[in-house]
Short mmCIF file of C-alpha atoms and ligand atoms in Angstrom, two decimals:
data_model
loop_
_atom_site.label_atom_id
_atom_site.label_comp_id
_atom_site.label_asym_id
_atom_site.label_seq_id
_atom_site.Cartn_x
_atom_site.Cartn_y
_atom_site.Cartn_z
CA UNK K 86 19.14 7.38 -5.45
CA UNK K 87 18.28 6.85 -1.68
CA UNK K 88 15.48 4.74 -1.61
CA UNK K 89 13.62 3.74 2.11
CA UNK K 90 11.05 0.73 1.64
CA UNK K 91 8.54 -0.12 4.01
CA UNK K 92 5.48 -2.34 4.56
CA UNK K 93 3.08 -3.59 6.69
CA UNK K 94 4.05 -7.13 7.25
CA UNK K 95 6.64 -6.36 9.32
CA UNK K 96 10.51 -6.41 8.74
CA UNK K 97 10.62 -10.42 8.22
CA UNK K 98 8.30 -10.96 5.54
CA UNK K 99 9.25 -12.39 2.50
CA UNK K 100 8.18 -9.42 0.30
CA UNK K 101 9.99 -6.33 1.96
CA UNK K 102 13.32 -8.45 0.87
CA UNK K 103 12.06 -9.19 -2.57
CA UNK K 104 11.28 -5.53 -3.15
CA UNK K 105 14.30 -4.38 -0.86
CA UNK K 106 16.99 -6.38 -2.56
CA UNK K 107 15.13 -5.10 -6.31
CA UNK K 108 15.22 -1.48 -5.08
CA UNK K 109 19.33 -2.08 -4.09
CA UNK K 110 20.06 -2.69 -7.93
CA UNK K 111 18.87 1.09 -8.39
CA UNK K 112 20.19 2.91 -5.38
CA UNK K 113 21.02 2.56 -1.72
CA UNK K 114 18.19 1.08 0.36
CA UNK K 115 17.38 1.05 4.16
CA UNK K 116 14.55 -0.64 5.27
CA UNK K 117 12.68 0.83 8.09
CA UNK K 118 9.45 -1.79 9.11
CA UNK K 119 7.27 -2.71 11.58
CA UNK K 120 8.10 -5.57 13.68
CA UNK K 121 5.48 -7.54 13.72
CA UNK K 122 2.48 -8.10 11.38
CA UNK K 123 0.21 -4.37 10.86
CA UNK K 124 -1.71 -5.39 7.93
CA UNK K 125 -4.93 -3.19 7.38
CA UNK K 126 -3.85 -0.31 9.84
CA UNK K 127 -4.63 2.13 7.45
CA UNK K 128 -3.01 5.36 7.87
CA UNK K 129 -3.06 5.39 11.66
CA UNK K 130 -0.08 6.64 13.71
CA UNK K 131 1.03 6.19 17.00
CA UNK K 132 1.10 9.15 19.05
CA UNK K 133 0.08 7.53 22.39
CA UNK K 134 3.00 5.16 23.32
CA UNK K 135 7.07 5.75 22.88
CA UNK K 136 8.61 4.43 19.49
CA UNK K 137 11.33 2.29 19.91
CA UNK K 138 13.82 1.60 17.24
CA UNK K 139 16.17 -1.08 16.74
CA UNK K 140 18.75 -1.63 13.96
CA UNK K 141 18.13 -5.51 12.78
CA UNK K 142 21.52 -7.67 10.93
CA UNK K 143 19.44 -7.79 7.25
CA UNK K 144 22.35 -8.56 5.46
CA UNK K 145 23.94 -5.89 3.06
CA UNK K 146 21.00 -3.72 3.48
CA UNK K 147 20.51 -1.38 6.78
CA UNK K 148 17.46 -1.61 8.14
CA UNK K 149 15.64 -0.56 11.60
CA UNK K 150 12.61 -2.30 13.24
CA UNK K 151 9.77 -0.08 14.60
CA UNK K 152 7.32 -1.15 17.35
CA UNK K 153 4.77 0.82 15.16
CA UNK K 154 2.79 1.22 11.93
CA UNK K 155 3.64 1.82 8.53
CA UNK K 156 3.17 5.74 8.76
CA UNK K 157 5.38 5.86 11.93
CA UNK K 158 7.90 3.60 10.13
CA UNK K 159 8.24 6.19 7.39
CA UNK K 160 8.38 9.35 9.58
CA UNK K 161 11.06 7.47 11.72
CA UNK K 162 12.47 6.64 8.49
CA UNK K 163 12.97 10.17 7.34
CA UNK K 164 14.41 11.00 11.15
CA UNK K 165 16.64 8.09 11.78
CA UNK K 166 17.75 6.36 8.41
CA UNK K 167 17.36 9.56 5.71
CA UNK K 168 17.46 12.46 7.86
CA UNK K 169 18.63 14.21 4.67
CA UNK K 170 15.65 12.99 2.97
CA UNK K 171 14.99 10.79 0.13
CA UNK K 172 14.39 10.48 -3.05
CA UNK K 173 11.76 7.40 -3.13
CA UNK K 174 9.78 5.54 -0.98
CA UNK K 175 8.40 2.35 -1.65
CA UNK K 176 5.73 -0.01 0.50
CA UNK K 177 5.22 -3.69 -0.14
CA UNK K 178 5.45 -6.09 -1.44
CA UNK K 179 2.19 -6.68 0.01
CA UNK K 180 0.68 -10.96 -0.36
CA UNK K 181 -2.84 -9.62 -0.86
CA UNK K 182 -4.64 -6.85 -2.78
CA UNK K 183 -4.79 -3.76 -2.31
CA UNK K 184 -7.60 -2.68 -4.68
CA UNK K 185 -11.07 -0.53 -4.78
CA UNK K 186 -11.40 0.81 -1.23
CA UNK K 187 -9.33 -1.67 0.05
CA UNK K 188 -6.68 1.14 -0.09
CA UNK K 189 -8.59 2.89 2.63
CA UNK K 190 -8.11 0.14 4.90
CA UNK K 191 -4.16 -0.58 3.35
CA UNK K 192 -1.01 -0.25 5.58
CA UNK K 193 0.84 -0.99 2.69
CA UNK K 194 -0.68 2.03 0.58
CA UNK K 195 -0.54 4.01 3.83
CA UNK K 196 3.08 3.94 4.01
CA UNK K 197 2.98 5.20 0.27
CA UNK K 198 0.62 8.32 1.23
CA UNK K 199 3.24 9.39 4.12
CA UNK K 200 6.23 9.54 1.52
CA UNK K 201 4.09 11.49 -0.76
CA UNK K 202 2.42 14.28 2.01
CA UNK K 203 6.40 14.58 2.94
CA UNK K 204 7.00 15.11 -0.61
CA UNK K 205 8.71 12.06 -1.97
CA UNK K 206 7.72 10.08 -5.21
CA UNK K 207 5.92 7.12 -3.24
CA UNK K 208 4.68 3.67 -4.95
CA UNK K 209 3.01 0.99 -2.82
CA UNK K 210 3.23 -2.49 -4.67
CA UNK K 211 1.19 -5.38 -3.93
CA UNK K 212 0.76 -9.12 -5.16
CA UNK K 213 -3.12 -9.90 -5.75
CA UNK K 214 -3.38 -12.91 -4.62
CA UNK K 215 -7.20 -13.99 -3.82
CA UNK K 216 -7.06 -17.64 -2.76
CA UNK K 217 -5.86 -18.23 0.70
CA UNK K 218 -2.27 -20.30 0.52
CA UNK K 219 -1.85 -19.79 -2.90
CA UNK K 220 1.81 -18.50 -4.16
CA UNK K 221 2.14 -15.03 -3.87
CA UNK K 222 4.89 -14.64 -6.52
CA UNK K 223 6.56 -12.04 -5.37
CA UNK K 224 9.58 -12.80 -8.39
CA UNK K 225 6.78 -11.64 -10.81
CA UNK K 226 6.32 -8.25 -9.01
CA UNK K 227 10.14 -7.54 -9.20
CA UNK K 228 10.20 -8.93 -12.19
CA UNK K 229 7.68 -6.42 -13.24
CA UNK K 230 9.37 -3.60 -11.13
CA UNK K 231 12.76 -3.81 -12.54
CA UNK K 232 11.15 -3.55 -16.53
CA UNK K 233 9.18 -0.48 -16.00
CA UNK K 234 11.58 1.23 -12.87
CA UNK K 235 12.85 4.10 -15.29
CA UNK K 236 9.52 4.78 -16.53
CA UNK K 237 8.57 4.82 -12.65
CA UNK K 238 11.02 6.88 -12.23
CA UNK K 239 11.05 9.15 -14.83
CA UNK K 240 6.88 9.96 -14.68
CA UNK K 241 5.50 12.68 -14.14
CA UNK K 242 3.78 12.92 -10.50
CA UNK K 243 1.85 15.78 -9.54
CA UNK K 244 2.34 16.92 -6.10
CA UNK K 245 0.43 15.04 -3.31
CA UNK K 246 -0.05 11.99 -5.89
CA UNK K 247 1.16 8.34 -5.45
CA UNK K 248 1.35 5.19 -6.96
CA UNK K 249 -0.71 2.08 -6.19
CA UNK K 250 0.39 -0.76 -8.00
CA UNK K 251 -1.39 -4.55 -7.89
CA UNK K 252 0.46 -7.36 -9.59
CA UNK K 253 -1.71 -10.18 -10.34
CA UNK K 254 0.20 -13.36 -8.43
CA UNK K 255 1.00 -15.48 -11.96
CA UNK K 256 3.71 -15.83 -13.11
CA UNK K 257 5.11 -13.43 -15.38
CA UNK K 258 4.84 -15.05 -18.73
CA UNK K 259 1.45 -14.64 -17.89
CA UNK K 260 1.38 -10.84 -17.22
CA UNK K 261 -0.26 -9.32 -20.51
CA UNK K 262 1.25 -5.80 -19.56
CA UNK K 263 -0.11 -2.75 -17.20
CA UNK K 264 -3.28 -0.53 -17.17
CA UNK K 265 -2.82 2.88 -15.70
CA UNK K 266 -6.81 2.81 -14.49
CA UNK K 267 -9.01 4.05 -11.46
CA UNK K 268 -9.71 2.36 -8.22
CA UNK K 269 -13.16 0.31 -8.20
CA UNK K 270 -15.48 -0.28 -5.47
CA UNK K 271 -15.71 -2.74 -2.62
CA UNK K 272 -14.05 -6.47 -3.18
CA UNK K 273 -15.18 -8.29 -0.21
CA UNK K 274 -18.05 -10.50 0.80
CA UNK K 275 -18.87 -11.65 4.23
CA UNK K 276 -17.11 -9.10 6.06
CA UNK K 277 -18.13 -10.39 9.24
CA UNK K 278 -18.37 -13.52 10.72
CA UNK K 279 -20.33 -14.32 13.72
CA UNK K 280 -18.81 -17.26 15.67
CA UNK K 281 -19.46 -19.04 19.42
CA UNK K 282 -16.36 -19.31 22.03
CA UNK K 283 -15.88 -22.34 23.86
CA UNK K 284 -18.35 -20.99 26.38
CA UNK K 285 -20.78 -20.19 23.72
CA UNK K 286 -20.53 -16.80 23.56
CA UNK K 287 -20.54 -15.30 20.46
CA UNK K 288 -17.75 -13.13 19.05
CA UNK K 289 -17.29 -11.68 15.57
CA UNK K 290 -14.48 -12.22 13.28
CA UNK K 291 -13.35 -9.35 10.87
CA UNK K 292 -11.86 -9.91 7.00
CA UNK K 293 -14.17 -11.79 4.33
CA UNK K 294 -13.47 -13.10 1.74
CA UNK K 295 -12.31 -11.15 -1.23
CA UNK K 296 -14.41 -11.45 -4.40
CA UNK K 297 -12.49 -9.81 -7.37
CA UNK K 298 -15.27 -8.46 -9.36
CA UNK K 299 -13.80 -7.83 -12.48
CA UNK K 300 -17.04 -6.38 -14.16
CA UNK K 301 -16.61 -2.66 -12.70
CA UNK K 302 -14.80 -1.46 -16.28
CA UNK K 303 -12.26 0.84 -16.69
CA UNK K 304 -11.30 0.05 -12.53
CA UNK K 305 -7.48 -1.77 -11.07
CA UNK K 306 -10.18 -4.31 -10.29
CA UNK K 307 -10.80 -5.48 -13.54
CA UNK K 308 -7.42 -4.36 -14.92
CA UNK K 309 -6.11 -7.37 -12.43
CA UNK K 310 -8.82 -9.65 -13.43
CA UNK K 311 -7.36 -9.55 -17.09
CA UNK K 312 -4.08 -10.62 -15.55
CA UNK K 313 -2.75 -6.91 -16.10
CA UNK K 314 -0.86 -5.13 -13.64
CA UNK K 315 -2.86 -2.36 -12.49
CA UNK K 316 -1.40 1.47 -11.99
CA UNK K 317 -3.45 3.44 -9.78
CA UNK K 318 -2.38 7.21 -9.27
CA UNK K 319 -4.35 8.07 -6.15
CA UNK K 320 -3.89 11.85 -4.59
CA UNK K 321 -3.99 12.83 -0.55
CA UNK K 322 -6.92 15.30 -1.74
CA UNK K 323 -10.13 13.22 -0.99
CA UNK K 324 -12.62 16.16 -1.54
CA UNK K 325 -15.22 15.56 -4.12
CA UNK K 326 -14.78 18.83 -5.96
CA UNK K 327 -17.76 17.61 -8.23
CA UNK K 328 -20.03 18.47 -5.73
CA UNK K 329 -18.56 21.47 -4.03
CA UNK K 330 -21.29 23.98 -5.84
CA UNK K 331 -24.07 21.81 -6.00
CA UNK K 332 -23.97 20.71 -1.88
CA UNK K 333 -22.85 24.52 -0.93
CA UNK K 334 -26.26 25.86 -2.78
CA UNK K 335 -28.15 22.77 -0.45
CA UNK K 336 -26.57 23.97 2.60
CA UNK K 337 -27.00 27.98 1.69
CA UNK K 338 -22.94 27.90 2.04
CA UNK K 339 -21.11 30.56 0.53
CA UNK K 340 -20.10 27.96 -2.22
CA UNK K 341 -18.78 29.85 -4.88
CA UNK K 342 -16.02 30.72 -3.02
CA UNK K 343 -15.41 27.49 -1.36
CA UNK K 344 -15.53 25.98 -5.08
CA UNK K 345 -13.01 28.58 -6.78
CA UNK K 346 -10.02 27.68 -4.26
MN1 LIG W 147 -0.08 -6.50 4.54
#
């Protein structure tokens, strides 16, 4: 199996070799990551500036640094490491959620959504951990990974569909097993923080705190709250089909036909 992991860390944090060095027990791995921190880029690209690629010594494993984000490290990827393609790409291990519409915001899950719009069974794995400095454990993700990898492997994915997968950061005697659920809603408070600079002048700080909010039922939010690892199959296909007739009879559309395709 070729397999090319990713994050959005960058190539020297601790997770991308904990999920590297899993992944090399099931297939050959190259690692192709950003070099330097891109957390919460979402699924930007960069089309703007030159890429530049280096190889990096990372032991038995190949792997490239990118001066880029996720989605650039997996399109690189897929020219430079696998031009023949691969079979599987996985993004993480992330030290932080990436739950409810966190996603939207995720490099991590990002990186996930480019190996599944270029075809390839793509998981994006991530530690929830909610308290700042508290141990990610990333052995409990692997841990996690390496029981259920053939039944990864072997399920049944819909095109366009990918998995996001939080671990809750216990250890794994603790883990009570996994809940293939929805996303939830919105898991931060105090998004913005209004500060003064030395010279008084105020500037705003982005990020909050995150407030798990395990009452939204049935959601990867509560399935993590209950110290279960959450499965979220999410699909590139964000239109609310629900809708399609009702809003196309508001607008005067010709929504039937927009609604049968
Ligand atoms: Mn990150």
């Amino acid at each position: 199996m070729r397999i090319l992991v990713t994050n959005d860390d960058g190539i020297y944090a601790p997770g991308l070799r904990f999920l590297a060095e899993a992944a090399a027990s099931h297939g050959r791995v190259k690692v192709v990551a950003p070099d330097r921190e891109r957390s919460a880029c979402g699924h930007s690209m960069t089309m703007r500036d030159p890429l530049r690629v280096h190889p990096v010594a990372w032991g038995a494993i190949e792997a490239w640094e990118v001066n880029g984000v996720p989605v650039d490290c997996v399109n690189v990827g897929l020219t430079v490491a696998w031009p023949e393609g691969c079979d599987l790409v996985l993004s993480g291990i992330n030290p932080g959620p990436n739950l409810g519409y966190d996603v939207t915001y995720s490099g991590t899950v990002a990186a996930a959504m480019e190996g599944a719009i270029n075809g390839i069974r793509s998981i994006a794995l991530s530690m929830a951990v909610f308290a700042n400095g508290a141990p990610p454990h990333f052995e409990t993700g692997v841990a996690w990974l390496q029981d259920r990898w053939s039944a990864l492997m072997a399920a049944d994915l819909p095109p366009e569909t990918f998995l996001n997968i939080n671990v809750p950061a216990v250890t794994y005697d603790r883990i009570r097993g996994e809940r293939v659920v929805p996303m939830g809603g919105r898991i931060y408070e105090d998004r913005v923080e209004e500060r003064d600079d030395p010279w008084g002048r105020p500037y705003f700080w982005q990020g909050g705190v995150a407030v798990l909010d395990g009452a939204q039922p049935n959601t990867d939010l509560e399935g993590v709250t209950d110290e279960y690892v959450s499965v979220t199959p999410l699909m590139l296909n964000w239109t609310n089909r629900t809708i399609l007739r009702s809003l196309g009879a508001s607008l005067g559309a010709s929504a039937p036909l927009a609604a049968e395709r």
